[in-house]
mmCIF file of C-alpha atoms in Angstrom:
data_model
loop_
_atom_site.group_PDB
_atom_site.id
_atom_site.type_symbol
_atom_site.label_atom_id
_atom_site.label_comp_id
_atom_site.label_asym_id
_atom_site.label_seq_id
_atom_site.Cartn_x
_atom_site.Cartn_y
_atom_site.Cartn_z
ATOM 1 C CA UNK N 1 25.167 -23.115 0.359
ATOM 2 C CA UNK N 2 24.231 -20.522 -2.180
ATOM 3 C CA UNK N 3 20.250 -20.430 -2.527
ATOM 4 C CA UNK N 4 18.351 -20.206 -5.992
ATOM 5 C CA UNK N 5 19.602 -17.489 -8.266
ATOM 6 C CA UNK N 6 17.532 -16.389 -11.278
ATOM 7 C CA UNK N 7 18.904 -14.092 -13.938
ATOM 8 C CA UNK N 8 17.979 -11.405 -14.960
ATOM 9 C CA UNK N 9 16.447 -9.861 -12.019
ATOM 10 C CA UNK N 10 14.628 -7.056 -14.029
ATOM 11 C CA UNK N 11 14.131 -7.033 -17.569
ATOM 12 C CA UNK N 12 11.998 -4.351 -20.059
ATOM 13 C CA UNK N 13 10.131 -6.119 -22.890
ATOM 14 C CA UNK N 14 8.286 -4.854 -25.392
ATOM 15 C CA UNK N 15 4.922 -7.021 -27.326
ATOM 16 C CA UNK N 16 5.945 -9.438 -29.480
ATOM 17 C CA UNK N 17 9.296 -9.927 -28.187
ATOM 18 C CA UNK N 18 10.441 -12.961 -26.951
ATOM 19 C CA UNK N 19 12.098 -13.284 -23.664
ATOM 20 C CA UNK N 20 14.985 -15.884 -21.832
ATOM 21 C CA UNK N 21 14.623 -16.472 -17.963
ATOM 22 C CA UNK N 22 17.568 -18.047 -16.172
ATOM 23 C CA UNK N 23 17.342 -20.129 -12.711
ATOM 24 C CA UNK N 24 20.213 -21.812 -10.862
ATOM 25 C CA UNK N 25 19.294 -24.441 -8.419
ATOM 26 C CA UNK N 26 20.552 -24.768 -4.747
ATOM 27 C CA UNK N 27 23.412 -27.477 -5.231
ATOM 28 C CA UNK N 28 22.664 -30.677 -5.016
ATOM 29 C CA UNK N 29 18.967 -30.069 -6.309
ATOM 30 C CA UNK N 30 17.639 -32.379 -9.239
ATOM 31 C CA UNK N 31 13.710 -30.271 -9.585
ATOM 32 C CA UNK N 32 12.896 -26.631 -10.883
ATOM 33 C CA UNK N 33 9.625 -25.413 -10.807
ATOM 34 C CA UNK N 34 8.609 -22.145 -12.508
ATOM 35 C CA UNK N 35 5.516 -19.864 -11.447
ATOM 36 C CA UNK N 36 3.994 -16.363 -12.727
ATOM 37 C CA UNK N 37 3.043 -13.983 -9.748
ATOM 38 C CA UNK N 38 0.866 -11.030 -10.686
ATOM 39 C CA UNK N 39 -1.509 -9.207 -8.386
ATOM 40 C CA UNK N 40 -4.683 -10.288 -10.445
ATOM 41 C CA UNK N 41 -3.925 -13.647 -10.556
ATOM 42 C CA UNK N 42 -1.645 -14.434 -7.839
ATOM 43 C CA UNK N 43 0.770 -17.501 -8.213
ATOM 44 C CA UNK N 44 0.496 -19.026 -10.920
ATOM 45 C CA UNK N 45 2.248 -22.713 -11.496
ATOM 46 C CA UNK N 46 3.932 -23.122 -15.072
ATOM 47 C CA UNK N 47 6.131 -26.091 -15.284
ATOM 48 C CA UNK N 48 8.313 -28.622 -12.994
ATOM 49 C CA UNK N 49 11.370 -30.246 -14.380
ATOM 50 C CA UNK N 50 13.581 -32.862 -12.669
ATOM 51 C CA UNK N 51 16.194 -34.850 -14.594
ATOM 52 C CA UNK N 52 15.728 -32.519 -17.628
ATOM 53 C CA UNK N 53 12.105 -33.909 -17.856
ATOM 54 C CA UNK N 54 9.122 -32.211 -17.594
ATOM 55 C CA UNK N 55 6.880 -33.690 -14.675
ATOM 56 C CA UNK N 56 4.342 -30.658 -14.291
ATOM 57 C CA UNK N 57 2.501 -27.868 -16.403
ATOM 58 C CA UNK N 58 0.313 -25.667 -15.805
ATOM 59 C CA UNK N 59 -2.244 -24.533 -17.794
ATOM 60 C CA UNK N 60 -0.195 -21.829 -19.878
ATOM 61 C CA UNK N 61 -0.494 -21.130 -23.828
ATOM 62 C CA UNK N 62 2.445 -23.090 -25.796
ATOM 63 C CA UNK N 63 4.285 -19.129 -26.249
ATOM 64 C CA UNK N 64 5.534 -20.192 -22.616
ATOM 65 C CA UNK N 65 8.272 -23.022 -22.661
ATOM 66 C CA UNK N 66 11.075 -24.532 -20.606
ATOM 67 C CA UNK N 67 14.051 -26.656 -20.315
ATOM 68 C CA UNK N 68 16.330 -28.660 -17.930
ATOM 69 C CA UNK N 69 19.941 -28.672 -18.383
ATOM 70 C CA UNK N 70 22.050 -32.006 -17.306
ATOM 71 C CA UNK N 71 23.287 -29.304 -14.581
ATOM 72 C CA UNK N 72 19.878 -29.118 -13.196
ATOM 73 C CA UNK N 73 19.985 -24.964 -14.218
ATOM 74 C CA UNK N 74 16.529 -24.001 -16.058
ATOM 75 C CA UNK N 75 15.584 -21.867 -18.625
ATOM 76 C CA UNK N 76 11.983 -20.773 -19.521
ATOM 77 C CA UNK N 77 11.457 -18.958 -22.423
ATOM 78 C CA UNK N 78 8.460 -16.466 -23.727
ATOM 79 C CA UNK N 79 7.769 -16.105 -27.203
ATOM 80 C CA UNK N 80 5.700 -13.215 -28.780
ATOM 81 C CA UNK N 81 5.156 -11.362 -25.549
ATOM 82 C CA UNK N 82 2.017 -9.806 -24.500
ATOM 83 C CA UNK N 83 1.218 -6.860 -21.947
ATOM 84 C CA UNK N 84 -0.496 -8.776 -19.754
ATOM 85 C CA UNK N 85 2.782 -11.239 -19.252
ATOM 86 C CA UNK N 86 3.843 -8.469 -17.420
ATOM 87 C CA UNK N 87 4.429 -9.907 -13.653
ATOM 88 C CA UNK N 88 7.365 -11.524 -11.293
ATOM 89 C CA UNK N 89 8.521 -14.797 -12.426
ATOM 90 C CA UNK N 90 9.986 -17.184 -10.115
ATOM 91 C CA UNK N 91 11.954 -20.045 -10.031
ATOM 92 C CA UNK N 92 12.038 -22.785 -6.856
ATOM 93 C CA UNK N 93 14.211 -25.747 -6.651
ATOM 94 C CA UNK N 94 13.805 -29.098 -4.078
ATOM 95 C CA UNK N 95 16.064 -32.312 -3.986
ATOM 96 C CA UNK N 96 13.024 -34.259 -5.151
ATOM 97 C CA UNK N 97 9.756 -33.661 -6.483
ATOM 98 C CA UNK N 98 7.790 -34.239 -3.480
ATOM 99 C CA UNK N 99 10.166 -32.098 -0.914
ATOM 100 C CA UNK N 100 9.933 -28.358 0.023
ATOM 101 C CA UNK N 101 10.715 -25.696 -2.424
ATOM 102 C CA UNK N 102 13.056 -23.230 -2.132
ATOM 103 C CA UNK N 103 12.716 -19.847 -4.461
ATOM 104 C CA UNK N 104 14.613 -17.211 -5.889
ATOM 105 C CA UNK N 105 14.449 -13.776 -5.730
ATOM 106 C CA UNK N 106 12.271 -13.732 -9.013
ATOM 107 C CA UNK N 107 12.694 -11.712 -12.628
ATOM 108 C CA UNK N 108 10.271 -8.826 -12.721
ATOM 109 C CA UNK N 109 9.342 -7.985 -16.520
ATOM 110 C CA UNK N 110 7.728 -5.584 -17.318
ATOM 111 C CA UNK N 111 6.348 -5.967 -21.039
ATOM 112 C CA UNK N 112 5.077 -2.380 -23.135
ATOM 113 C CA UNK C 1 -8.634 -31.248 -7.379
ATOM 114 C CA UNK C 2 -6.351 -29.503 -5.202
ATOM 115 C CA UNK C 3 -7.534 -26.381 -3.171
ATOM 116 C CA UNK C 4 -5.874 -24.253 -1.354
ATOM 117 C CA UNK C 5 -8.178 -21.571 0.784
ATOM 118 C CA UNK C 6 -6.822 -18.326 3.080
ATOM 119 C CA UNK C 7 -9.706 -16.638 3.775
ATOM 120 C CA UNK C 8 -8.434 -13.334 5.334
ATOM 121 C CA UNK C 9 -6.793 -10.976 2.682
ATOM 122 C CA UNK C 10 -5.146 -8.632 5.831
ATOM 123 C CA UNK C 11 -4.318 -9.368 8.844
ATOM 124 C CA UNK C 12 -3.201 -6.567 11.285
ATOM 125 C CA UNK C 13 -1.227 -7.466 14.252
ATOM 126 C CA UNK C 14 0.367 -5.727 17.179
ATOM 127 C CA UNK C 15 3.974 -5.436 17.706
ATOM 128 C CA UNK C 16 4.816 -8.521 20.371
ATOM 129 C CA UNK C 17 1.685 -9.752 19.917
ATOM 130 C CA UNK C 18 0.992 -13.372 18.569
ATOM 131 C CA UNK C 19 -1.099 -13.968 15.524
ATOM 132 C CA UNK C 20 -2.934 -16.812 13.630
ATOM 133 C CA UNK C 21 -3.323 -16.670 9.274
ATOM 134 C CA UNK C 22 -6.071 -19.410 8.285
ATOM 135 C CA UNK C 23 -5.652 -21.930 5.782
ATOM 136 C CA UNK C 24 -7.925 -24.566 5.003
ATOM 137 C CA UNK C 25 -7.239 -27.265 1.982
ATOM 138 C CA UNK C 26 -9.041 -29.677 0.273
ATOM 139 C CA UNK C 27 -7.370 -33.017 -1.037
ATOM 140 C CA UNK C 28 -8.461 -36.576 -1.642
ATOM 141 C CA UNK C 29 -4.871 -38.020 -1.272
ATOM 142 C CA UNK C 30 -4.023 -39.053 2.176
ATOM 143 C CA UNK C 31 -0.408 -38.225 1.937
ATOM 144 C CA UNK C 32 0.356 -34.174 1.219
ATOM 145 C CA UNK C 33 2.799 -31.889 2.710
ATOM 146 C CA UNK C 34 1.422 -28.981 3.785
ATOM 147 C CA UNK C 35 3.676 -25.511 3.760
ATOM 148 C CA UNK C 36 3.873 -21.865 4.626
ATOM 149 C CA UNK C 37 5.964 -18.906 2.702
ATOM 150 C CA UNK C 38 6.395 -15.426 3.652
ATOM 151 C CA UNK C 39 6.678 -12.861 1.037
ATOM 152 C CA UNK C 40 8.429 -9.365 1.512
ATOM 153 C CA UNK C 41 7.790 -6.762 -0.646
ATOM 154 C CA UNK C 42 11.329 -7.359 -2.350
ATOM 155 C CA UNK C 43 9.249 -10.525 -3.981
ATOM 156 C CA UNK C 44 11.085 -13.357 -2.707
ATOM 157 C CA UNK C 45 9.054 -16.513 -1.226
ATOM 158 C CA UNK C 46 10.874 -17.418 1.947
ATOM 159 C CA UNK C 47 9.990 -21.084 3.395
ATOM 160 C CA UNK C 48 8.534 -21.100 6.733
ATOM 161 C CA UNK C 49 7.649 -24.479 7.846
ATOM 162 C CA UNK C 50 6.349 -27.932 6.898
ATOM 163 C CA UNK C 51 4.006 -29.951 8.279
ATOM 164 C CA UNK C 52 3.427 -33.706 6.115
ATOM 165 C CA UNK C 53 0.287 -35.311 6.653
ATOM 166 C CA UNK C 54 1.308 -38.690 8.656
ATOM 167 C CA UNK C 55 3.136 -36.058 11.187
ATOM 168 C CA UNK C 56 1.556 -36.794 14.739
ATOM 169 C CA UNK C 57 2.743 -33.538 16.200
ATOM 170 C CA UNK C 58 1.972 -29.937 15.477
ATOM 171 C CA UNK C 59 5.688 -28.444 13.341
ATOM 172 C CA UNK C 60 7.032 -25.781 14.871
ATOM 173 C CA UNK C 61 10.023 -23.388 14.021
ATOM 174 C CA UNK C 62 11.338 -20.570 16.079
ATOM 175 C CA UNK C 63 8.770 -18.038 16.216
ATOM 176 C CA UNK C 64 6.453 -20.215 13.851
ATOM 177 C CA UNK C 65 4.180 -22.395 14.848
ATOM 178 C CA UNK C 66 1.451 -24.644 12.543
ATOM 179 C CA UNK C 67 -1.667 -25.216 13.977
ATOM 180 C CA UNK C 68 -2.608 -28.901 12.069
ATOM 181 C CA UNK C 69 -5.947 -29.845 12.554
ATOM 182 C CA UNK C 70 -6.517 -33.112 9.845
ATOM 183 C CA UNK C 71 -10.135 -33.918 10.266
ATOM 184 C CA UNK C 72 -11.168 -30.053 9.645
ATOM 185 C CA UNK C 73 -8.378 -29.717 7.033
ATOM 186 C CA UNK C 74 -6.990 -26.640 8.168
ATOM 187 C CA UNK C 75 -2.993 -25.745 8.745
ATOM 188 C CA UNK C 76 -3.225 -22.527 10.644
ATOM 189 C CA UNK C 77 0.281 -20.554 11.008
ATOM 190 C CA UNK C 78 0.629 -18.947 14.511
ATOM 191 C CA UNK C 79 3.491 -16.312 14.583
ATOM 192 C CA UNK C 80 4.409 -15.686 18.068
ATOM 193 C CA UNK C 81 6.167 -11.927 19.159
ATOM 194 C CA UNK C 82 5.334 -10.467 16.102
ATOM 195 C CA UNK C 83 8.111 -8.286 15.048
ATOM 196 C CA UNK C 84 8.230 -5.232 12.578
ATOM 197 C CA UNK C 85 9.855 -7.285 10.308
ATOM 198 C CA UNK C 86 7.402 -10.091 10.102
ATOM 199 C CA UNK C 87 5.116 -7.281 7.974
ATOM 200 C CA UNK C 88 4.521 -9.540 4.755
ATOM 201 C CA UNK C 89 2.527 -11.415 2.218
ATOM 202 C CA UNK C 90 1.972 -14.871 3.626
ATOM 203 C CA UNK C 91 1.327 -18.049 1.273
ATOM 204 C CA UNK C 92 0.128 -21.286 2.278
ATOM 205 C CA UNK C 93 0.826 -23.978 -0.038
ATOM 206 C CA UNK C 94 -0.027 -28.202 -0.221
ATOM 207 C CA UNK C 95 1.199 -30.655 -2.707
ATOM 208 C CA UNK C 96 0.309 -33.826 -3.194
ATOM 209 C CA UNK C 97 1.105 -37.415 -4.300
ATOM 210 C CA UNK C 98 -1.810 -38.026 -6.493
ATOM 211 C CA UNK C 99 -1.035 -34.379 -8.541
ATOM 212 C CA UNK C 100 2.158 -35.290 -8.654
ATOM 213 C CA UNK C 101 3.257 -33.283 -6.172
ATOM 214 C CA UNK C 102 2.932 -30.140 -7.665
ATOM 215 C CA UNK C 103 2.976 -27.305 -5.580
ATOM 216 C CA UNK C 104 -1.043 -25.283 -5.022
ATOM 217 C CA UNK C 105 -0.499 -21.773 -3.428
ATOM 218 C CA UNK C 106 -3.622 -20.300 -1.670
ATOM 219 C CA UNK C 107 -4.268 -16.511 -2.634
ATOM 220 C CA UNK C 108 -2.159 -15.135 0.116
ATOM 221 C CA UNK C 109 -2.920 -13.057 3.575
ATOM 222 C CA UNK C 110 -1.255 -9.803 3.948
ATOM 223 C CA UNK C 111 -0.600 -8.881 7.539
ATOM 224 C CA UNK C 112 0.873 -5.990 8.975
ATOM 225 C CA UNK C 113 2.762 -5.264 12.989
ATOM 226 C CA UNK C 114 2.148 -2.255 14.363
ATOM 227 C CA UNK C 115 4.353 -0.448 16.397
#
């Protein structure tokens, strides 16, 4: 089975920009769960979806927003970016909620 | 509220050696699953193992090992052999039923074989 791809895997931003973040579940896996990884605040949970609902956030300003598709792929999106939402952003996927995550390689963005 | 404590920040380990990364939680809920990642620098999170909380026996996978100790809360991985390779960021990570099983990642130990 193909693991969890995210797309792109780097991407150069610069402030105020808005950004799209792509994530393709393992088949057969219903929940996505994003996180923010940067070395001053480590892992960072932002949402869970499963069945194109959300059933998790963390606490993240509104600028940061996702989505489920019926295909269980996941989008999050950035809007007016700031320099310090520079960091590695990656997407995990289970069968259910409550089962073991798998990642993705992550998108590293780099916002100037 | 859901905690997730490593307390060492590096670890270094000889090469064939066996080595033990602490984790400690803290969770009202008597049914979690408990979970280690390792992290190379390329940035992915690679599962380990998984131990849930009504397990009676210690999980154990290849090389990995998880020390599960319920009434101290702790969830100890032991990496046996270390290899080279096994040079990493290592996350420990609980969720829970009462959260709604989201997913708490402790702050990481960074541990490093020597040749």
């Amino acid at each position: 089975k193909a693991g969890v791809t995210q797309t792109p895997r780097y991407l150069i931003k610069t402030r105020g920009q808005q950004v799209t973040l792509s994530c393709s579940p393992i088949s057969g896996h219903r929940s996505v769960s994003w996180y923010q990884q940067t070395p001053g605040q480590g892992l960072q949970f932002l949402f869970e979806y499963f069945s194109e609902t959300q059933r998790n956030k963390g606490n993240f300003p509104g600028r940061f927003s996702g989505r489920q598709f019926s295909n269980s792929r996941s989008e999050m999106n950035v809007s007016t970016l700031e320099l310090g939402d520079s960091a590695l952003y990656l997407c995990a996927s289970s069968l259910q909620l409550q089962e073991t995550q798998y990642f993705g390689p992550g998108t590293r963005l780099l916002v100037l | 509220a859901q905690k997730i404590t490593q307390t060492q920040p590096g670890m270094f380990v000889q090469e064939k050696e066996a080595v033990t990364l602490d984790c400690t939680y803290d969770t009202s809920d008597p049914s979690y699953g408990l979970f280690w990642y390792k992290q190379p620098s390329s940035g992915e999170m690679i599962f380990l193992i998984y131990q849930g909380s009504y397990d009676q026996q210690n999980a154990t996978e290849g090389r990995y090992s998880l020390n599960f100790q319920k009434a101290r809360k702790s969830a100890n991985l032991v990496i046996s052999a270390s290899q080279l390779g096994d040079s990493a960021m290592y996350f420990c990570a609980m969720r829970a039923r009462n959260t709604g099983n989201q997913f708490y990642f402790g702050t990481g130990t960074s541990l490093t074989v020597i040749p």
